[in-house]
CSV table of C-alpha atoms and ligand atoms in Angstrom, one decimal:
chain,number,residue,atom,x,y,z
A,1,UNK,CA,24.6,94.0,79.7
A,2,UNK,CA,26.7,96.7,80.7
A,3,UNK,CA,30.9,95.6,81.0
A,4,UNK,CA,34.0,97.4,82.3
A,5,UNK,CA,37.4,96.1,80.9
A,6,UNK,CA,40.1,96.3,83.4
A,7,UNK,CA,43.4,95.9,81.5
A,8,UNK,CA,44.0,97.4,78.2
A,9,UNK,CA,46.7,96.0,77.1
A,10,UNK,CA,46.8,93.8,73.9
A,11,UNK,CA,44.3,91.5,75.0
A,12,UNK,CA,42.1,94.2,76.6
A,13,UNK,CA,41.5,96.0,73.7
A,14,UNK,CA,40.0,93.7,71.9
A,15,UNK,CA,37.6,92.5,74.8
A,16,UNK,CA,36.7,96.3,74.7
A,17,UNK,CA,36.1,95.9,70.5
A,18,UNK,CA,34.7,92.1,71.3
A,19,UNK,CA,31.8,94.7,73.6
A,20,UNK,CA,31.4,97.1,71.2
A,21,UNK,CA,30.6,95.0,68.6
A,22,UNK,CA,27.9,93.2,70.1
A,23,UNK,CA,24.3,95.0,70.2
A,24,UNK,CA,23.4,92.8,73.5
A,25,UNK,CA,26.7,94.6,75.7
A,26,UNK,CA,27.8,98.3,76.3
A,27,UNK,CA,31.0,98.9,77.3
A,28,UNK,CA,30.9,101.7,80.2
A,29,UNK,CA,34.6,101.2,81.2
A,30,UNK,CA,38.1,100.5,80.7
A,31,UNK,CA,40.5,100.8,83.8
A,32,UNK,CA,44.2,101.1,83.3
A,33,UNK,CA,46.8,102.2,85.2
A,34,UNK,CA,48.1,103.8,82.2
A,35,UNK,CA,45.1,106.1,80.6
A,36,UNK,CA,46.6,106.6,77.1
A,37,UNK,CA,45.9,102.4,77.0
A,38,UNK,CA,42.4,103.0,78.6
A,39,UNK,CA,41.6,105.9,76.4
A,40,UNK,CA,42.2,103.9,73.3
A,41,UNK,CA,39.8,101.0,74.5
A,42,UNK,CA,36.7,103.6,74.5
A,43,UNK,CA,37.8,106.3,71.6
A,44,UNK,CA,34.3,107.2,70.0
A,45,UNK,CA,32.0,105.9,72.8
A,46,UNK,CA,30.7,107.2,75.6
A,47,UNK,CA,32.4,104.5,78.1
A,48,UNK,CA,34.5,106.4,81.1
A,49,UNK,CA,38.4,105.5,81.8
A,50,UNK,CA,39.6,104.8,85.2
A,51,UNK,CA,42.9,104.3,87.0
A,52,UNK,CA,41.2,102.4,89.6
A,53,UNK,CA,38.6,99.4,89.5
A,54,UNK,CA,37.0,100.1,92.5
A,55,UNK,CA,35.8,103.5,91.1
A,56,UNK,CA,35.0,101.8,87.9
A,57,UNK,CA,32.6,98.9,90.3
A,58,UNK,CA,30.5,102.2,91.4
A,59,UNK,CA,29.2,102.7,87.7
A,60,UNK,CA,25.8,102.9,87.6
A,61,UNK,CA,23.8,99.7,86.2
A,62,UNK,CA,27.1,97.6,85.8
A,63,UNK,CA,26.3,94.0,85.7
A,64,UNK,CA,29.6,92.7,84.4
A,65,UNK,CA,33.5,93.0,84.2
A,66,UNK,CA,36.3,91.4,82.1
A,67,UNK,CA,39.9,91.1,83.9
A,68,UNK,CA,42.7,91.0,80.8
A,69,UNK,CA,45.0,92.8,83.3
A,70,UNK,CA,48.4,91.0,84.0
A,71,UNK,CA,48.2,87.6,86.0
A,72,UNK,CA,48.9,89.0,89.2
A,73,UNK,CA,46.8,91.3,89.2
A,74,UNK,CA,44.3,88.6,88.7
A,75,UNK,CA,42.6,87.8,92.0
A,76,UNK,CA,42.3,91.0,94.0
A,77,UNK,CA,40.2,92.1,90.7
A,78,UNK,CA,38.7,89.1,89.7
A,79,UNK,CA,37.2,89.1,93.9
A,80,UNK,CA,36.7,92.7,93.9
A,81,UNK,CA,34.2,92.5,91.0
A,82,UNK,CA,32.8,89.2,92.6
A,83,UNK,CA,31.7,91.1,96.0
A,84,UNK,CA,30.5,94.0,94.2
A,85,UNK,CA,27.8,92.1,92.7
A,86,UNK,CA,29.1,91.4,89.1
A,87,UNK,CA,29.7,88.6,86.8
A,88,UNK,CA,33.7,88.2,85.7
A,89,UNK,CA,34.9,86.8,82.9
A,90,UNK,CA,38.8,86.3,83.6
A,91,UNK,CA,41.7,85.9,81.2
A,92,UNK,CA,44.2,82.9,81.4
A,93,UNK,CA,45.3,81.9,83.4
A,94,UNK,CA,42.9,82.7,85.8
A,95,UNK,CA,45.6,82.7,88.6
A,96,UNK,CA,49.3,82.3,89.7
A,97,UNK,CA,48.8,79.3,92.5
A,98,UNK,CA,45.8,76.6,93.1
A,99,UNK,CA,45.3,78.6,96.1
A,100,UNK,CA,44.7,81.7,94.5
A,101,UNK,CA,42.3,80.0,92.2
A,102,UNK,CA,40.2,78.7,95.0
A,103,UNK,CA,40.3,82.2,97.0
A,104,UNK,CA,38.7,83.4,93.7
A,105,UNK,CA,36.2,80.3,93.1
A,106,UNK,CA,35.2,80.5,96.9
A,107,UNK,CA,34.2,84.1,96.0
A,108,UNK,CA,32.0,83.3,93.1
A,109,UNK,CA,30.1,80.6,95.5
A,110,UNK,CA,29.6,83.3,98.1
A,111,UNK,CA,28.1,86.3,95.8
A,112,UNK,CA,26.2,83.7,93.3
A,113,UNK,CA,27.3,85.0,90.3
A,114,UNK,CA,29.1,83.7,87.2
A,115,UNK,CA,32.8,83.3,87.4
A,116,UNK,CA,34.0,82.1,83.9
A,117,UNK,CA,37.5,81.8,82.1
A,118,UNK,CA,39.3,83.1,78.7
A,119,UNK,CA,40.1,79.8,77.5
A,120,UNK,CA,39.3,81.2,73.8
A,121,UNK,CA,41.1,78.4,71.9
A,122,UNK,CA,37.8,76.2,72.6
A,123,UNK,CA,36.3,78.8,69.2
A,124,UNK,CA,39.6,78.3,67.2
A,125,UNK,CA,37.8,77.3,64.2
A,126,UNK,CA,39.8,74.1,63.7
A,127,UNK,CA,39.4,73.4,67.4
A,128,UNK,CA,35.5,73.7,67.0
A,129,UNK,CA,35.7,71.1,64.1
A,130,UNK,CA,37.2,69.1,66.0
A,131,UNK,CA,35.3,68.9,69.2
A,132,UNK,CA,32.1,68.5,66.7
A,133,UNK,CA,33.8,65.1,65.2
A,134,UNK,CA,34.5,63.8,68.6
A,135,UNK,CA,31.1,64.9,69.9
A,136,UNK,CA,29.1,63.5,66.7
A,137,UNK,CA,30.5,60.0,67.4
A,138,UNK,CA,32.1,59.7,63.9
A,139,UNK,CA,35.3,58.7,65.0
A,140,UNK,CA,33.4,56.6,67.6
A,141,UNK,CA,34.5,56.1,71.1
A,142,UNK,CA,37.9,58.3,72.0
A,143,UNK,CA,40.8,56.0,73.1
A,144,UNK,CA,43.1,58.7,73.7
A,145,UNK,CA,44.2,62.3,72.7
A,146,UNK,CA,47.7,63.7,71.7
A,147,UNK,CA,47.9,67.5,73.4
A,148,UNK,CA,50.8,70.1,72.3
A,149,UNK,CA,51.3,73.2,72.5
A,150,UNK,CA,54.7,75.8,72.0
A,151,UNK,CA,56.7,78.5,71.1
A,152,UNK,CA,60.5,79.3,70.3
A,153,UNK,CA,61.1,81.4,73.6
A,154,UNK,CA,61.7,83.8,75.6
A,155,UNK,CA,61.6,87.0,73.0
A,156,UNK,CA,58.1,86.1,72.9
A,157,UNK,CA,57.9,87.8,76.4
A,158,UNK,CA,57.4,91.6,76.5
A,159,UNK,CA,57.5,91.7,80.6
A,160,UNK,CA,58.2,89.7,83.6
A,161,UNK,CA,55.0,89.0,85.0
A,162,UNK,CA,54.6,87.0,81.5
A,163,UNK,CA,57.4,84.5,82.1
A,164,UNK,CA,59.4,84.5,85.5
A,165,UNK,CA,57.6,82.7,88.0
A,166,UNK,CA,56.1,83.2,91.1
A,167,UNK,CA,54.4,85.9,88.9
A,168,UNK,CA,54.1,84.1,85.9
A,169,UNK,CA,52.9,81.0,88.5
A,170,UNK,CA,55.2,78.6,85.5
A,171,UNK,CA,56.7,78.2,82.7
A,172,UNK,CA,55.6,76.8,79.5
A,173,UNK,CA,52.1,74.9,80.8
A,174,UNK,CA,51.3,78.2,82.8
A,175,UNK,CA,51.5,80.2,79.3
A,176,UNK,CA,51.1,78.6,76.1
A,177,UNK,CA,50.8,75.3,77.5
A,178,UNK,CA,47.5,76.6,79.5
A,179,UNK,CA,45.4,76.7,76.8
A,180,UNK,CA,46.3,72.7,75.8
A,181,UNK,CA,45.4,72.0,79.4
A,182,UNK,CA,41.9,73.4,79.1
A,183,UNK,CA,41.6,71.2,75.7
A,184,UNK,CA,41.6,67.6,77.0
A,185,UNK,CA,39.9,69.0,79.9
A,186,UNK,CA,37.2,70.2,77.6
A,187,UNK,CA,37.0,67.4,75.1
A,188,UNK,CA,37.2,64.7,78.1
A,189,UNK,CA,34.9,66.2,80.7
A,190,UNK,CA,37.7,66.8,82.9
A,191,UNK,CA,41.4,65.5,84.3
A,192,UNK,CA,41.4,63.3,87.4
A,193,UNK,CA,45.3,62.1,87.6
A,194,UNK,CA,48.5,63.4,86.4
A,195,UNK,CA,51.8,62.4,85.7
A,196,UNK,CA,54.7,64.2,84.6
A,197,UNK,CA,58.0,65.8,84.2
A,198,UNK,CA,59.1,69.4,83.9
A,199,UNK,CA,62.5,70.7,82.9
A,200,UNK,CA,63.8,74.3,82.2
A,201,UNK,CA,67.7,72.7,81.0
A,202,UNK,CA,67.7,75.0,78.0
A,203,UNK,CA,66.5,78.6,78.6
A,204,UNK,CA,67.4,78.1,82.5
A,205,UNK,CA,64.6,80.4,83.9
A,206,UNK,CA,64.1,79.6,87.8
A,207,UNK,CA,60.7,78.6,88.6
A,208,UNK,CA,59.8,78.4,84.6
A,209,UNK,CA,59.7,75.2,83.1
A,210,UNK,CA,60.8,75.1,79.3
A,211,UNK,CA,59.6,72.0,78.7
A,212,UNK,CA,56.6,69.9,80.1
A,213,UNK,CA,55.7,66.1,79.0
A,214,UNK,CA,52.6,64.7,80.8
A,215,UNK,CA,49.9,62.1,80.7
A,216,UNK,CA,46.8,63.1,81.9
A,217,UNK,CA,43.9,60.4,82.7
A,218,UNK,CA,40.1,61.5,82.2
A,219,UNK,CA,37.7,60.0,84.8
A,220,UNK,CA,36.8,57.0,82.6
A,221,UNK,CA,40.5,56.4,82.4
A,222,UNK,CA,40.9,57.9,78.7
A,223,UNK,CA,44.6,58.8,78.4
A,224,UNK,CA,46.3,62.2,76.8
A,225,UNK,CA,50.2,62.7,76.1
A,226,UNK,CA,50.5,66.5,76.7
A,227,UNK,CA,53.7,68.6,75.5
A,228,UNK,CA,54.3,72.4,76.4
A,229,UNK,CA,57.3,73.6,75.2
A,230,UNK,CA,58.9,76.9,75.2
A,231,UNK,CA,62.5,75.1,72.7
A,232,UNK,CA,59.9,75.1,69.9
A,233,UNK,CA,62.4,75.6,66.8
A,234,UNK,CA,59.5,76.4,64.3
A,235,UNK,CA,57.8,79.1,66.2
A,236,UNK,CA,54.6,79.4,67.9
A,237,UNK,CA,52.6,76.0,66.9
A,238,UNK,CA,49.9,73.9,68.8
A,239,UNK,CA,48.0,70.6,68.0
A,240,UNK,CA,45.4,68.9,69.2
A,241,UNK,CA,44.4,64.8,68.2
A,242,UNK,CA,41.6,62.4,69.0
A,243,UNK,CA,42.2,59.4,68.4
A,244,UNK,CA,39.1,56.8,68.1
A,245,UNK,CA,37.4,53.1,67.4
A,246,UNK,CA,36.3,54.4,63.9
A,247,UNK,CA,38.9,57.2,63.2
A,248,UNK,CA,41.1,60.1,64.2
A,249,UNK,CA,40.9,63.9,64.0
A,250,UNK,CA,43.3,66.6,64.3
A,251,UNK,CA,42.6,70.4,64.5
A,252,UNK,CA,46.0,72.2,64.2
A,253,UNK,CA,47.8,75.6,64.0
A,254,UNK,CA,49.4,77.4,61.8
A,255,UNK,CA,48.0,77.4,59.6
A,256,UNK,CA,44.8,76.4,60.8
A,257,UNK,CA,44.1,72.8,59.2
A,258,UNK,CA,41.8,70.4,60.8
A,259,UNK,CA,42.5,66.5,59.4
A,260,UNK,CA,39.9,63.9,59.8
A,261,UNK,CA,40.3,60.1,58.7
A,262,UNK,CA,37.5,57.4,59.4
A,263,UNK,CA,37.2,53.8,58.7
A,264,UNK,CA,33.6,52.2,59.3
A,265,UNK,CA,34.9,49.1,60.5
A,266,UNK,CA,38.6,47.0,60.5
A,267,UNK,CA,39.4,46.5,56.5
A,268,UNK,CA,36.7,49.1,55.0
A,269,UNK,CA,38.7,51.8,52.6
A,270,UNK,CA,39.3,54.6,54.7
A,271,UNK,CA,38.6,57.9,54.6
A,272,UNK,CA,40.6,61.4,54.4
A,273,UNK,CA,39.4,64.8,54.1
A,274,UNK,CA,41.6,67.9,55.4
A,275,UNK,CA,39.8,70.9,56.1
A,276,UNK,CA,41.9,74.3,55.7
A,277,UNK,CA,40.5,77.4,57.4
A,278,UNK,CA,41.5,79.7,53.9
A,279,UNK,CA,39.8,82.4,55.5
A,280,UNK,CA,42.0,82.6,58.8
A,281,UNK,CA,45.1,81.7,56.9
A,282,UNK,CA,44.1,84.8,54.5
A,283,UNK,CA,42.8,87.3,57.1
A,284,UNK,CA,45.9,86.7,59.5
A,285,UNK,CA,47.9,87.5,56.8
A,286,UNK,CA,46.0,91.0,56.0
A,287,UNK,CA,45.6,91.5,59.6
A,288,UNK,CA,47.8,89.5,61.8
A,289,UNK,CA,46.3,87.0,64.4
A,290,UNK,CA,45.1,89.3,66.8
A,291,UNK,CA,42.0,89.3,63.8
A,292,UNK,CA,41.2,85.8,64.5
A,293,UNK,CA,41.3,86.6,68.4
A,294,UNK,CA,38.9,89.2,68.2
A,295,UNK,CA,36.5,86.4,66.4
A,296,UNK,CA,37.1,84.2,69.3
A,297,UNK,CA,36.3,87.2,71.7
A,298,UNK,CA,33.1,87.2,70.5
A,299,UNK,CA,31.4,84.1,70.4
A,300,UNK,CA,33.3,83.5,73.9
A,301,UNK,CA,31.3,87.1,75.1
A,302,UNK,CA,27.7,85.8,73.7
A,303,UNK,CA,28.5,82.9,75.8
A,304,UNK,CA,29.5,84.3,78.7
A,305,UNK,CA,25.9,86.2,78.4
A,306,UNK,CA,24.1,82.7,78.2
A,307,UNK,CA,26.5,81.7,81.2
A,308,UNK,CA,25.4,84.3,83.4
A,309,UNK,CA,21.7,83.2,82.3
A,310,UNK,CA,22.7,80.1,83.8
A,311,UNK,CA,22.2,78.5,80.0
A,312,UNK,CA,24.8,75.4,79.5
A,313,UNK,CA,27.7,76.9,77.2
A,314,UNK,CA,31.0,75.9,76.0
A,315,UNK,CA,32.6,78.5,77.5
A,316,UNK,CA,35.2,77.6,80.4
A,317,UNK,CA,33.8,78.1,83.8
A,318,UNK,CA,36.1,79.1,86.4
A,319,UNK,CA,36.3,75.4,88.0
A,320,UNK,CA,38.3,74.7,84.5
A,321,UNK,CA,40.4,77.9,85.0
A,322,UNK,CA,41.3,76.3,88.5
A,323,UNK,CA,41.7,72.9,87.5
A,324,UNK,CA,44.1,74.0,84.3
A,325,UNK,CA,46.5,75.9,86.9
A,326,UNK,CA,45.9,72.4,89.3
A,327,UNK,CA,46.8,70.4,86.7
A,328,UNK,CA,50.0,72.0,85.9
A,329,UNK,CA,50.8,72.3,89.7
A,330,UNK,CA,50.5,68.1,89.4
A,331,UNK,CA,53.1,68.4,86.7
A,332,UNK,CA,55.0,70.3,89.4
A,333,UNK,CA,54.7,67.7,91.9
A,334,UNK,CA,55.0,64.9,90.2
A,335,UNK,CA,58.2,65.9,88.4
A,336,UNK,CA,59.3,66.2,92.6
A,337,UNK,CA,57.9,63.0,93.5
A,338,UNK,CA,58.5,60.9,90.9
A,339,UNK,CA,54.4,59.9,91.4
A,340,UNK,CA,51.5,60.3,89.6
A,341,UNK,CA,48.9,62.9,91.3
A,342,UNK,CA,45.5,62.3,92.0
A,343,UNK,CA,42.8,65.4,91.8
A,344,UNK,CA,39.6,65.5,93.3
A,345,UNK,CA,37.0,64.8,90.8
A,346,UNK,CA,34.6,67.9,90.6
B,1,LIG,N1,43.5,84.4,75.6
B,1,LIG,C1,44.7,84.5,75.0
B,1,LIG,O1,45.1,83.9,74.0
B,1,LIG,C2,45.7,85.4,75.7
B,1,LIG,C3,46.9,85.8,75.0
B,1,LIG,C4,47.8,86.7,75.6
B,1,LIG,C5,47.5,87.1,76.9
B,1,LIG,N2,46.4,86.7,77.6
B,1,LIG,C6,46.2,87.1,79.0
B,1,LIG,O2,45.6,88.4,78.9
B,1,LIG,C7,46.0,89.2,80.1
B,1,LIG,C8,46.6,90.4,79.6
B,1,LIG,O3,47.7,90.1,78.7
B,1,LIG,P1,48.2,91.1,77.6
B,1,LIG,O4,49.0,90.3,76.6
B,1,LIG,O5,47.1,91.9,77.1
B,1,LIG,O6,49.2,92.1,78.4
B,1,LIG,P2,49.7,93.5,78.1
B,1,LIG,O7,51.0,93.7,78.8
B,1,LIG,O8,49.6,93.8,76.6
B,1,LIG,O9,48.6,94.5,78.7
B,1,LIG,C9,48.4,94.6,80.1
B,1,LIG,C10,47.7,95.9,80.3
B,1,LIG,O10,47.3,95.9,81.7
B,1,LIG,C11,47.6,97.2,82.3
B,1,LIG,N3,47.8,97.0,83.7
B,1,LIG,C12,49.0,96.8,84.4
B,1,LIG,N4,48.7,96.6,85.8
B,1,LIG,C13,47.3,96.7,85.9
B,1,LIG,C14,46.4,96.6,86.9
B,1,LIG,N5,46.8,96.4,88.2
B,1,LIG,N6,45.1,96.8,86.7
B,1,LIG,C15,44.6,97.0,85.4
B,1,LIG,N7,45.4,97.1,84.4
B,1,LIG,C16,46.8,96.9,84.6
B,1,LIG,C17,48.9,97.6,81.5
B,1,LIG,O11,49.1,99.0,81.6
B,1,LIG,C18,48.5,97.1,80.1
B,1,LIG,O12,47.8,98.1,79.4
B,1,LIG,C19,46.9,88.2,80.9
B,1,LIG,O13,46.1,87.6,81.8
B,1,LIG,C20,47.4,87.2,79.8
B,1,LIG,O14,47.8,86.0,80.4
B,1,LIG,C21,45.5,85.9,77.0
């Protein structure tokens, strides 16, 4: 399948390598509106550089594009590819507003092809482990998971777009926070009510929320406390728990440990094994985490090719891109309301 990149920023170049590397995609562009970035993505191919997508859309035999460009930039690209005919694979998150969202899901439905969404943390490895435990049935039926997900600020930002809302469409749950949000949404089938606050009383940004606590209902009524935080004293850090009849499991980073405990039934010994991912721990070292990424990159882009086959995948469609933004836009309105808010169940 032939892909253009739009975006070559840090993301972007390693969805350009993610292409490269795999024998089943050729990468045959990279638009930037800076051509240094786009001429780094395709040194030593044969793949063009644009200024311009639309140019880019006119390449002969191009079946699919990937938008890492900055988030609001998001939809006129992600709808642009849509109407020319191709499949999209869109970073998080996939837009600013709910209504942006739908303008770009309503574009999908009206040209029939794949829409899908960088939610990469589903092929952490830790996260993998644990979405196998809870999907094997070892720690039997889930009760109720425990969702966080932060960072220690604001020098974590390089630009605006990245933190200072409208652009940045949030604070914490719109950036690190996404990514948690797609999580119980993945591991629970989806997220029908929400209920929570939102602050930004420490760093102060308008708009931006600094902190986020939440409780999030599945449609069978499962329960998950969610926490996105931006005051994170210890640095960038996320977790992720299921708690069940038989056991719980945690997949967390970093470093990238997963920890699973079962009993077989009330008074059996129980059991604890941790699981530490050596070989992330010793390859982000060597090669920082941008290494681990490009890992994730990959097995997200062979699924995006079974995706636009119309196979099942674990890869995030762009309904879960939508509802991730939604869900944080409940946080938004609850914390006005004082109410818990009820989505429409997809
Ligand atoms: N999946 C993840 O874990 C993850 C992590 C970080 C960022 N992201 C997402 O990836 C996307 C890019 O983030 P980044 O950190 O690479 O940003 P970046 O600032 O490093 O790079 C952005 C690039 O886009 C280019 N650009 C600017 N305007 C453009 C336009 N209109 N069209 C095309 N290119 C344009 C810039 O010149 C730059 O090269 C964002 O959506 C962001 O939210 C995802």
């Amino acid at each position: 399948m032939k892909f253009v990149v739009v975006g070559a920023g840090t993301i972007g170049q390693l969805r350009a390598q993610s292409i490269r590397l795999n024998p089943a995609t050729e990468l045959v562009g990279v638009v930037d509106p800076v051509p240094a970035a786009a001429e780094r993505a395709v040194a030593g191919s044969t793949a063009r550089t644009f200024t311009d997508l639309r140019t880019a859309l006119e390449l002969p035999g191009l079946e699919a594009v990937i938008v890492s460009s900055p988030l609001p930039a998001h939809e006129e690209q992600v709808v642009a590819a849509l109407e020319a005919g191709k499949h999209v694979l869109c970073e998080k998150p996939l837009g600013n507003t709910v209504e942006s969202c739908q303008r770009m899901l309503a574009a999908a439905a009206r040209s029939g092809k794949t829409l899908a969404t960088g939610f990469n943390h589903r092929y952490y490895p830790s996260v993998k482990y644990l979405t196998e435990v809870v999907r094997s049935g070892k720690i039997g039926a889930i009760d109720h998971l425990r969702i966080f997900g932060a960072h220690d600020g604001l020098h974590n930002f390089r630009t605006d777009w990245q933190y200072k809302a409208p652009a940045s469409g949030g604070g914490a749950m719109m950036d690190v926070g996404i990514h948690m949000t797609d999580l119980a949404v993945h591991l629970l089938g989806d997220v029908v009510e929400v209920y929570g606050v939102a602050s930004n009383r420490i760093l102060q940004v308008p708009g931006s929320e600094d902190n986020a606590v939440a409780i999030f209902k599945s449609p069978t009524g499962i329960p998950v406390t969610y926490h996105a935080a931006w005051t994170e004293w210890k640095g960038y850090r996320w977790y992720v728990e299921a708690y069940g009849e038989k056991g719980m499991v945690r997949a967390y980073y970093a470093p990238m440990f997963n920890l699973l405990i079962t009993q077989e039934r009330p008074g059996a010994p129980r059991k604890k094994s941790y699981q530490f991912h050596f070989d992330v721990m010793v390859r982000e070292k060597l090669k920082g985490w941008t290494s681990t990424a490009l890992l994730t990159f990959q097995e997200e882009l062979r699924d995006f090719l079974g995706m636009s086959r119309g196979e099942r995948t674990n890869l995030a469609t762009g309904f879960d891109g939508f509802r991730a933004v939604e869900i944080a836009s409940a946080v938004y309105r609850s914390t006005r309301d004082g109410q818990p808010v009820r989505l429409t169940p997809r």
